[in-house]
Amino acid sequence: MKANQSKYIRFVLYLLIVVLINAVGMNIFFRLDLTASGLYSISPISREVVSTLSEPLTIHVFFSDNLPAPHNNTRRYLEDLLKEYAVYGNRFFNYRFHDIQSTDRPDGGLTAPESYGIYPVQLQYLKNDEIKLLKAYMGVVLIHGDMIEQIPQITSTRGLEYKITTSIQKMHNKIGALLRLEEPIQVKLVLSSSLQAVAPFMKLNQLMDLPRELEAITRKISSRHYDKLEFSYIDPTQDPEIRESLKKYRLLELSWPELQDAYGKKIPAGDGVAGLVIEHGGEAREFQLIEAMNIPLIGTQYRQVAAEQLEKLIEEGTESLLQINTDIGYLEDNGTLNLFNPMASMQRSEDPDTINNFNNLAREIYTLKAVNLEKDGLTGGFDTLIIAGPKEEFSDYELFQIDQFLMQGKNLAVFLDPFKEVMPQQNNAYMNRNQGPVYLPLNTGLEKLLSHYGVTVRKAYVMDEKCLRQPVDEQYGGGEQVFYFAPEIQQEYIDHTLPFMRNLNRLILLRAAPLELDETRIKADNLKAVTLISSSPQAWEMAGQVNLNPFMIRKPQDPAQLRQYPLAMMLEGEFSSYFADKPIPEKTGPANPDSENDRDAKSQPAQDIDDGIDISKLEDKGSVLTRGRPGRLFVIGTADVLRDNMIDAGGQGQNAVFILNLLDHLNRRDGIALMRSKQQTVALLKSSRTTEGAKSFAKVISIAGLPLLVVLSGLAVWWKRNQRRRRIRARFLASAAGGGEK
């Protein structure tokens, strides 16, 4: 009886201990994430964002049920991620999952997710040896105050935390900026009524409905933006004096000769303007409302921007004007890659020289400001300047501005091409039809500036055995085409010491120049230099006469010609000025040579100005920063890494992550960079240090070794238990035999 009571008492005590442990664990707990990138725990910056919310935030998740693999895993990952947010979030954080059973409504109306802008996506999966299609909702809506942000498609776990956290940050910053506005943001539709005559020829029959449509869209957006938007319609045809004032905007201007329609009616020659302007505080953002597509054999076709796109343009312009994101300067003169092209939306053909993908991705978290050294100088309130692929020479005055920008403790990102590609003249096209482009050494003046700072961009291209390889169709002989001028950077050639490089494992460069570090200069200025990216040891230079025809490039037979080259570098510290022991360069030419003051200045000798004082004898000793504050300089010997054929539009590729992480590092936001590059990846073997036999052995161990280890472990446990049973039996028999003898 006492033994039974003791059992019951122990059971009750154990049960009480379990309950108490669970009660304590609800408030005092810890999580341990053993993944290399912290994949299953949110970043410190995400914890800070959700723990400091000051207004209610609700995340609505619209996911169809019973999704096939791997999309069911995406849902589980998202659910775990939101639970993690809820752990660190304050009382204003909430989330809710909505299971969507069907994508159809009997009345043909919108479903709940569609009312938020979440539409079904079509999935393809294999079932019973058949490929089947499924329409499914896989989106997220974030509601913070009056702000609404959508993540319409979540088809992968990659970058999911980054998207959620940055969306919350953007909404929070946007609310604060809107509430601080004293004057409303002006949404101006500029549309000449003269375009009505030619709109049918352009197949733009709904063009003149834009004023009514855009006004309704502006009201809708304004209601979500604390009524801080105001719409106006400007018709330059009705008021010609306005036409002159509109020249400050970069808008589409159309002109046409006298036309005749199918019925013989003549339309007089004319012109017109069309565009959308978002303006506030003296700053404006312009957008095109008419897109042109150049279709071979058909010609130019015009298309009006859709209503949903108009809403997106207004939101985008509003966010840019509110400056809710950090500013970054982008040099737009000296022949750099064209980022601020007002006609970019009209060029629908695939152009390898465009950097629209980089522009769109960077604008999600930064405000890119155009910089013109000749006109305005470096006067913007930004801490990072991007110089991408300049083709024209810089004046000493422009170099002086760049130098002094770095001396202020700010940051430079220089993407410098070693050569200028020149195509054969059209009149010689028949003679040179088999001749490729000519590569001429490029000297912009930036070279001497960078060399003074301690890094030189050599006039050569790096060819690499570890490069991009493309399969060749069987009808052309099969095999693979090797592109030696497109090095494939494996993880062992990427320096992971800096946080923003930590989760990168494979990059592709194109036409990259080798860099050379001046160790003497680096030590003299006490700079920290890190080689971020290197080629493989099986690389060589192509200099002098450059020919990038893949069929003409041959790997050197002499191993002594092969070596490893640095391809991208980060320098950090207190740089010394290139102009420390030089006179201050003079600005070449007036900003406005036709101004009255400049004409008066030209008409008088220098010594007669200012009451006969010769100002050339005045000395200015304090306007040059000879030693800079701590700044950062990034240098890479190619601008191709920014082009659309190298950066994907979704920003999921390693090249895109590298460039965006670089911007974060230059702006001292390494936490954002780490969060962006956090992803599920396969840990690859270091190819250059692993033999084929070792790779095969690792593959066999991974496939068959682990199951075999489990089987052997089970057999060992079974054998050990069997031996223990035998020992017990032998001991029992021995004891019984001893008792019998007594």
PDB file of N, CA, C and O in Angstrom, residues 449-503:
ATOM      1  N   LEU A 449      44.090  59.398 -59.898  1.00  0.00           N
ATOM      2  CA  LEU A 449      43.530  59.614 -58.566  1.00  0.00           C
ATOM      3  C   LEU A 449      43.575  58.314 -57.758  1.00  0.00           C
ATOM      4  O   LEU A 449      44.020  58.290 -56.611  1.00  0.00           O
ATOM      5  N   LEU A 450      43.120  57.209 -58.380  1.00  0.00           N
ATOM      6  CA  LEU A 450      43.109  55.919 -57.700  1.00  0.00           C
ATOM      7  C   LEU A 450      44.521  55.443 -57.400  1.00  0.00           C
ATOM      8  O   LEU A 450      44.784  54.866 -56.343  1.00  0.00           O
ATOM      9  N   SER A 451      45.433  55.681 -58.352  1.00  0.00           N
ATOM     10  CA  SER A 451      46.820  55.283 -58.135  1.00  0.00           C
ATOM     11  C   SER A 451      47.416  55.999 -56.931  1.00  0.00           C
ATOM     12  O   SER A 451      48.186  55.412 -56.162  1.00  0.00           O
ATOM     13  N   HIS A 452      47.048  57.278 -56.745  1.00  0.00           N
ATOM     14  CA  HIS A 452      47.538  58.005 -55.578  1.00  0.00           C
ATOM     15  C   HIS A 452      46.987  57.409 -54.288  1.00  0.00           C
ATOM     16  O   HIS A 452      47.687  57.379 -53.269  1.00  0.00           O
ATOM     17  N   TYR A 453      45.747  56.920 -54.337  1.00  0.00           N
ATOM     18  CA  TYR A 453      45.157  56.325 -53.142  1.00  0.00           C
ATOM     19  C   TYR A 453      45.720  54.932 -52.865  1.00  0.00           C
ATOM     20  O   TYR A 453      45.528  54.405 -51.772  1.00  0.00           O
ATOM     21  N   GLY A 454      46.379  54.316 -53.860  1.00  0.00           N
ATOM     22  CA  GLY A 454      47.027  53.040 -53.598  1.00  0.00           C
ATOM     23  C   GLY A 454      46.551  51.870 -54.417  1.00  0.00           C
ATOM     24  O   GLY A 454      46.975  50.744 -54.179  1.00  0.00           O
ATOM     25  N   VAL A 455      45.674  52.092 -55.417  1.00  0.00           N
ATOM     26  CA  VAL A 455      45.192  50.981 -56.233  1.00  0.00           C
ATOM     27  C   VAL A 455      45.212  51.400 -57.701  1.00  0.00           C
ATOM     28  O   VAL A 455      44.833  52.513 -58.048  1.00  0.00           O
ATOM     29  N   THR A 456      45.684  50.498 -58.566  1.00  0.00           N
ATOM     30  CA  THR A 456      45.787  50.760 -59.999  1.00  0.00           C
ATOM     31  C   THR A 456      44.932  49.757 -60.756  1.00  0.00           C
ATOM     32  O   THR A 456      44.965  48.557 -60.475  1.00  0.00           O
ATOM     33  N   VAL A 457      44.163  50.271 -61.724  1.00  0.00           N
ATOM     34  CA  VAL A 457      43.392  49.423 -62.627  1.00  0.00           C
ATOM     35  C   VAL A 457      44.230  49.217 -63.883  1.00  0.00           C
ATOM     36  O   VAL A 457      44.453  50.150 -64.651  1.00  0.00           O
ATOM     37  N   ARG A 458      44.715  48.016 -64.094  1.00  0.00           N
ATOM     38  CA  ARG A 458      45.617  47.739 -65.210  1.00  0.00           C
ATOM     39  C   ARG A 458      44.860  47.719 -66.542  1.00  0.00           C
ATOM     40  O   ARG A 458      43.666  47.390 -66.583  1.00  0.00           O
ATOM     41  N   LYS A 459      45.549  48.068 -67.627  1.00  0.00           N
ATOM     42  CA  LYS A 459      44.960  48.072 -68.961  1.00  0.00           C
ATOM     43  C   LYS A 459      45.029  46.656 -69.537  1.00  0.00           C
ATOM     44  O   LYS A 459      45.853  46.327 -70.399  1.00  0.00           O
ATOM     45  N   ALA A 460      44.171  45.813 -69.011  1.00  0.00           N
ATOM     46  CA  ALA A 460      44.141  44.413 -69.442  1.00  0.00           C
ATOM     47  C   ALA A 460      42.820  43.805 -68.995  1.00  0.00           C
ATOM     48  O   ALA A 460      42.105  44.364 -68.151  1.00  0.00           O
ATOM     49  N   TYR A 461      42.493  42.661 -69.589  1.00  0.00           N
ATOM     50  CA  TYR A 461      41.350  41.865 -69.160  1.00  0.00           C
ATOM     51  C   TYR A 461      41.881  40.568 -68.556  1.00  0.00           C
ATOM     52  O   TYR A 461      42.883  40.008 -69.023  1.00  0.00           O
ATOM     53  N   VAL A 462      41.180  40.073 -67.542  1.00  0.00           N
ATOM     54  CA  VAL A 462      41.554  38.810 -66.903  1.00  0.00           C
ATOM     55  C   VAL A 462      40.789  37.673 -67.565  1.00  0.00           C
ATOM     56  O   VAL A 462      39.557  37.693 -67.624  1.00  0.00           O
ATOM     57  N   MET A 463      41.542  36.703 -68.076  1.00  0.00           N
ATOM     58  CA  MET A 463      40.964  35.464 -68.584  1.00  0.00           C
ATOM     59  C   MET A 463      41.144  34.401 -67.500  1.00  0.00           C
ATOM     60  O   MET A 463      42.176  34.374 -66.829  1.00  0.00           O
ATOM     61  N   ASP A 464      40.169  33.512 -67.349  1.00  0.00           N
ATOM     62  CA  ASP A 464      40.222  32.554 -66.252  1.00  0.00           C
ATOM     63  C   ASP A 464      39.734  31.192 -66.718  1.00  0.00           C
ATOM     64  O   ASP A 464      38.712  31.087 -67.421  1.00  0.00           O
ATOM     65  N   GLU A 465      40.472  30.149 -66.316  1.00  0.00           N
ATOM     66  CA  GLU A 465      40.053  28.782 -66.613  1.00  0.00           C
ATOM     67  C   GLU A 465      38.731  28.472 -65.907  1.00  0.00           C
ATOM     68  O   GLU A 465      37.875  27.761 -66.448  1.00  0.00           O
ATOM     69  N   LYS A 466      38.552  29.002 -64.696  1.00  0.00           N
ATOM     70  CA  LYS A 466      37.288  28.858 -63.968  1.00  0.00           C
ATOM     71  C   LYS A 466      36.357  29.976 -64.439  1.00  0.00           C
ATOM     72  O   LYS A 466      36.369  31.084 -63.918  1.00  0.00           O
ATOM     73  N   CYS A 467      35.574  29.689 -65.447  1.00  0.00           N
ATOM     74  CA  CYS A 467      34.784  30.736 -66.089  1.00  0.00           C
ATOM     75  C   CYS A 467      33.405  30.209 -66.462  1.00  0.00           C
ATOM     76  O   CYS A 467      33.076  29.043 -66.243  1.00  0.00           O
ATOM     77  N   LEU A 468      32.615  31.098 -67.035  1.00  0.00           N
ATOM     78  CA  LEU A 468      31.274  30.741 -67.479  1.00  0.00           C
ATOM     79  C   LEU A 468      31.356  29.813 -68.682  1.00  0.00           C
ATOM     80  O   LEU A 468      32.093  30.072 -69.630  1.00  0.00           O
ATOM     81  N   ARG A 469      30.607  28.725 -68.630  1.00  0.00           N
ATOM     82  CA  ARG A 469      30.584  27.747 -69.725  1.00  0.00           C
ATOM     83  C   ARG A 469      29.139  27.498 -70.128  1.00  0.00           C
ATOM     84  O   ARG A 469      28.278  27.296 -69.274  1.00  0.00           O
ATOM     85  N   GLN A 470      28.912  27.508 -71.423  1.00  0.00           N
ATOM     86  CA  GLN A 470      27.557  27.378 -71.934  1.00  0.00           C
ATOM     87  C   GLN A 470      27.448  26.162 -72.847  1.00  0.00           C
ATOM     88  O   GLN A 470      28.260  26.007 -73.770  1.00  0.00           O
ATOM     89  N   PRO A 471      26.462  25.277 -72.621  1.00  0.00           N
ATOM     90  CA  PRO A 471      26.305  24.100 -73.496  1.00  0.00           C
ATOM     91  C   PRO A 471      26.004  24.522 -74.934  1.00  0.00           C
ATOM     92  O   PRO A 471      25.298  25.498 -75.177  1.00  0.00           O
ATOM     93  N   VAL A 472      26.558  23.773 -75.881  1.00  0.00           N
ATOM     94  CA  VAL A 472      26.334  24.018 -77.300  1.00  0.00           C
ATOM     95  C   VAL A 472      25.347  22.992 -77.822  1.00  0.00           C
ATOM     96  O   VAL A 472      25.432  21.793 -77.501  1.00  0.00           O
ATOM     97  N   ASP A 473      24.388  23.445 -78.619  1.00  0.00           N
ATOM     98  CA  ASP A 473      23.369  22.561 -79.166  1.00  0.00           C
ATOM     99  C   ASP A 473      24.011  21.459 -80.009  1.00  0.00           C
ATOM    100  O   ASP A 473      25.032  21.665 -80.667  1.00  0.00           O
ATOM    101  N   GLU A 474      23.384  20.286 -79.983  1.00  0.00           N
ATOM    102  CA  GLU A 474      23.930  19.133 -80.706  1.00  0.00           C
ATOM    103  C   GLU A 474      24.065  19.397 -82.202  1.00  0.00           C
ATOM    104  O   GLU A 474      24.981  18.898 -82.856  1.00  0.00           O
ATOM    105  N   GLN A 475      23.155  20.200 -82.767  1.00  0.00           N
ATOM    106  CA  GLN A 475      23.230  20.452 -84.203  1.00  0.00           C
ATOM    107  C   GLN A 475      24.444  21.284 -84.582  1.00  0.00           C
ATOM    108  O   GLN A 475      24.805  21.380 -85.754  1.00  0.00           O
ATOM    109  N   TYR A 476      25.066  21.924 -83.576  1.00  0.00           N
ATOM    110  CA  TYR A 476      26.282  22.687 -83.831  1.00  0.00           C
ATOM    111  C   TYR A 476      27.532  21.964 -83.313  1.00  0.00           C
ATOM    112  O   TYR A 476      28.573  22.576 -83.122  1.00  0.00           O
ATOM    113  N   GLY A 477      27.404  20.688 -83.052  1.00  0.00           N
ATOM    114  CA  GLY A 477      28.563  19.906 -82.655  1.00  0.00           C
ATOM    115  C   GLY A 477      28.586  19.497 -81.199  1.00  0.00           C
ATOM    116  O   GLY A 477      29.423  18.686 -80.800  1.00  0.00           O
ATOM    117  N   GLY A 478      27.682  20.044 -80.369  1.00  0.00           N
ATOM    118  CA  GLY A 478      27.630  19.684 -78.962  1.00  0.00           C
ATOM    119  C   GLY A 478      28.798  20.239 -78.175  1.00  0.00           C
ATOM    120  O   GLY A 478      29.521  21.135 -78.616  1.00  0.00           O
ATOM    121  N   GLY A 479      28.990  19.717 -76.987  1.00  0.00           N
ATOM    122  CA  GLY A 479      30.061  20.194 -76.118  1.00  0.00           C
ATOM    123  C   GLY A 479      29.650  21.451 -75.372  1.00  0.00           C
ATOM    124  O   GLY A 479      28.474  21.652 -75.057  1.00  0.00           O
ATOM    125  N   GLU A 480      30.621  22.319 -75.102  1.00  0.00           N
ATOM    126  CA  GLU A 480      30.335  23.553 -74.387  1.00  0.00           C
ATOM    127  C   GLU A 480      31.219  24.676 -74.902  1.00  0.00           C
ATOM    128  O   GLU A 480      32.328  24.454 -75.382  1.00  0.00           O
ATOM    129  N   GLN A 481      30.673  25.883 -74.836  1.00  0.00           N
ATOM    130  CA  GLN A 481      31.417  27.073 -75.226  1.00  0.00           C
ATOM    131  C   GLN A 481      32.008  27.717 -73.973  1.00  0.00           C
ATOM    132  O   GLN A 481      31.300  27.948 -72.993  1.00  0.00           O
ATOM    133  N   VAL A 482      33.305  27.970 -74.005  1.00  0.00           N
ATOM    134  CA  VAL A 482      34.013  28.514 -72.853  1.00  0.00           C
ATOM    135  C   VAL A 482      34.197  30.012 -73.042  1.00  0.00           C
ATOM    136  O   VAL A 482      34.676  30.460 -74.083  1.00  0.00           O
ATOM    137  N   PHE A 483      33.812  30.792 -72.030  1.00  0.00           N
ATOM    138  CA  PHE A 483      33.970  32.246 -72.058  1.00  0.00           C
ATOM    139  C   PHE A 483      35.027  32.624 -71.019  1.00  0.00           C
ATOM    140  O   PHE A 483      34.716  32.900 -69.856  1.00  0.00           O
ATOM    141  N   TYR A 484      36.271  32.628 -71.451  1.00  0.00           N
ATOM    142  CA  TYR A 484      37.365  32.904 -70.527  1.00  0.00           C
ATOM    143  C   TYR A 484      37.290  34.313 -69.940  1.00  0.00           C
ATOM    144  O   TYR A 484      37.809  34.558 -68.852  1.00  0.00           O
ATOM    145  N   PHE A 485      36.664  35.256 -70.655  1.00  0.00           N
ATOM    146  CA  PHE A 485      36.595  36.635 -70.177  1.00  0.00           C
ATOM    147  C   PHE A 485      35.455  36.855 -69.184  1.00  0.00           C
ATOM    148  O   PHE A 485      35.194  37.993 -68.778  1.00  0.00           O
ATOM    149  N   ALA A 486      34.768  35.781 -68.786  1.00  0.00           N
ATOM    150  CA  ALA A 486      33.705  35.860 -67.775  1.00  0.00           C
ATOM    151  C   ALA A 486      34.079  34.960 -66.596  1.00  0.00           C
ATOM    152  O   ALA A 486      33.558  33.837 -66.469  1.00  0.00           O
ATOM    153  N   PRO A 487      35.004  35.390 -65.741  1.00  0.00           N
ATOM    154  CA  PRO A 487      35.435  34.546 -64.607  1.00  0.00           C
ATOM    155  C   PRO A 487      34.268  34.180 -63.689  1.00  0.00           C
ATOM    156  O   PRO A 487      33.431  35.026 -63.358  1.00  0.00           O
ATOM    157  N   GLU A 488      34.241  32.914 -63.306  1.00  0.00           N
ATOM    158  CA  GLU A 488      33.262  32.434 -62.326  1.00  0.00           C
ATOM    159  C   GLU A 488      33.970  32.362 -60.976  1.00  0.00           C
ATOM    160  O   GLU A 488      34.837  31.525 -60.769  1.00  0.00           O
ATOM    161  N   ILE A 489      33.616  33.257 -60.098  1.00  0.00           N
ATOM    162  CA  ILE A 489      34.319  33.399 -58.819  1.00  0.00           C
ATOM    163  C   ILE A 489      33.739  32.415 -57.811  1.00  0.00           C
ATOM    164  O   ILE A 489      32.602  32.567 -57.361  1.00  0.00           O
ATOM    165  N   GLN A 490      34.521  31.398 -57.470  1.00  0.00           N
ATOM    166  CA  GLN A 490      34.081  30.412 -56.489  1.00  0.00           C
ATOM    167  C   GLN A 490      34.262  30.964 -55.081  1.00  0.00           C
ATOM    168  O   GLN A 490      34.918  31.979 -54.860  1.00  0.00           O
ATOM    169  N   GLN A 491      33.688  30.266 -54.103  1.00  0.00           N
ATOM    170  CA  GLN A 491      33.649  30.780 -52.741  1.00  0.00           C
ATOM    171  C   GLN A 491      35.033  30.936 -52.125  1.00  0.00           C
ATOM    172  O   GLN A 491      35.262  31.818 -51.297  1.00  0.00           O
ATOM    173  N   GLU A 492      36.011  30.104 -52.554  1.00  0.00           N
ATOM    174  CA  GLU A 492      37.343  30.219 -51.965  1.00  0.00           C
ATOM    175  C   GLU A 492      38.096  31.442 -52.456  1.00  0.00           C
ATOM    176  O   GLU A 492      39.142  31.798 -51.913  1.00  0.00           O
ATOM    177  N   TYR A 493      37.571  32.093 -53.505  1.00  0.00           N
ATOM    178  CA  TYR A 493      38.205  33.305 -54.017  1.00  0.00           C
ATOM    179  C   TYR A 493      37.444  34.559 -53.612  1.00  0.00           C
ATOM    180  O   TYR A 493      37.659  35.638 -54.158  1.00  0.00           O
ATOM    181  N   ILE A 494      36.523  34.415 -52.688  1.00  0.00           N
ATOM    182  CA  ILE A 494      35.756  35.540 -52.138  1.00  0.00           C
ATOM    183  C   ILE A 494      36.162  35.719 -50.683  1.00  0.00           C
ATOM    184  O   ILE A 494      36.108  34.764 -49.898  1.00  0.00           O
ATOM    185  N   ASP A 495      36.573  36.906 -50.317  1.00  0.00           N
ATOM    186  CA  ASP A 495      36.975  37.187 -48.933  1.00  0.00           C
ATOM    187  C   ASP A 495      35.722  37.391 -48.087  1.00  0.00           C
ATOM    188  O   ASP A 495      34.931  38.302 -48.340  1.00  0.00           O
ATOM    189  N   HIS A 496      35.539  36.541 -47.090  1.00  0.00           N
ATOM    190  CA  HIS A 496      34.336  36.586 -46.262  1.00  0.00           C
ATOM    191  C   HIS A 496      34.569  37.275 -44.913  1.00  0.00           C
ATOM    192  O   HIS A 496      33.715  37.171 -44.019  1.00  0.00           O
ATOM    193  N   THR A 497      35.696  37.967 -44.766  1.00  0.00           N
ATOM    194  CA  THR A 497      35.971  38.591 -43.466  1.00  0.00           C
ATOM    195  C   THR A 497      35.050  39.783 -43.201  1.00  0.00           C
ATOM    196  O   THR A 497      34.635  39.998 -42.062  1.00  0.00           O
ATOM    197  N   LEU A 498      34.724  40.549 -44.232  1.00  0.00           N
ATOM    198  CA  LEU A 498      33.793  41.663 -44.051  1.00  0.00           C
ATOM    199  C   LEU A 498      32.368  41.116 -43.994  1.00  0.00           C
ATOM    200  O   LEU A 498      32.010  40.219 -44.779  1.00  0.00           O
ATOM    201  N   PRO A 499      31.537  41.641 -43.109  1.00  0.00           N
ATOM    202  CA  PRO A 499      30.197  41.063 -42.914  1.00  0.00           C
ATOM    203  C   PRO A 499      29.354  40.995 -44.181  1.00  0.00           C
ATOM    204  O   PRO A 499      28.633  40.019 -44.391  1.00  0.00           O
ATOM    205  N   PHE A 500      29.433  42.005 -45.043  1.00  0.00           N
ATOM    206  CA  PHE A 500      28.540  42.030 -46.199  1.00  0.00           C
ATOM    207  C   PHE A 500      28.922  40.991 -47.257  1.00  0.00           C
ATOM    208  O   PHE A 500      28.152  40.721 -48.173  1.00  0.00           O
ATOM    209  N   MET A 501      30.108  40.374 -47.123  1.00  0.00           N
ATOM    210  CA  MET A 501      30.540  39.339 -48.060  1.00  0.00           C
ATOM    211  C   MET A 501      30.320  37.934 -47.511  1.00  0.00           C
ATOM    212  O   MET A 501      30.592  36.946 -48.197  1.00  0.00           O
ATOM    213  N   ARG A 502      29.799  37.830 -46.320  1.00  0.00           N
ATOM    214  CA  ARG A 502      29.848  36.573 -45.565  1.00  0.00           C
ATOM    215  C   ARG A 502      29.098  35.427 -46.224  1.00  0.00           C
ATOM    216  O   ARG A 502      29.573  34.308 -46.239  1.00  0.00           O
ATOM    217  N   ASN A 503      27.935  35.681 -46.797  1.00  0.00           N
ATOM    218  CA  ASN A 503      27.108  34.591 -47.317  1.00  0.00           C
ATOM    219  C   ASN A 503      27.164  34.455 -48.833  1.00  0.00           C
ATOM    220  O   ASN A 503      26.318  33.774 -49.427  1.00  0.00           O
TER     221      ASN A 503
END
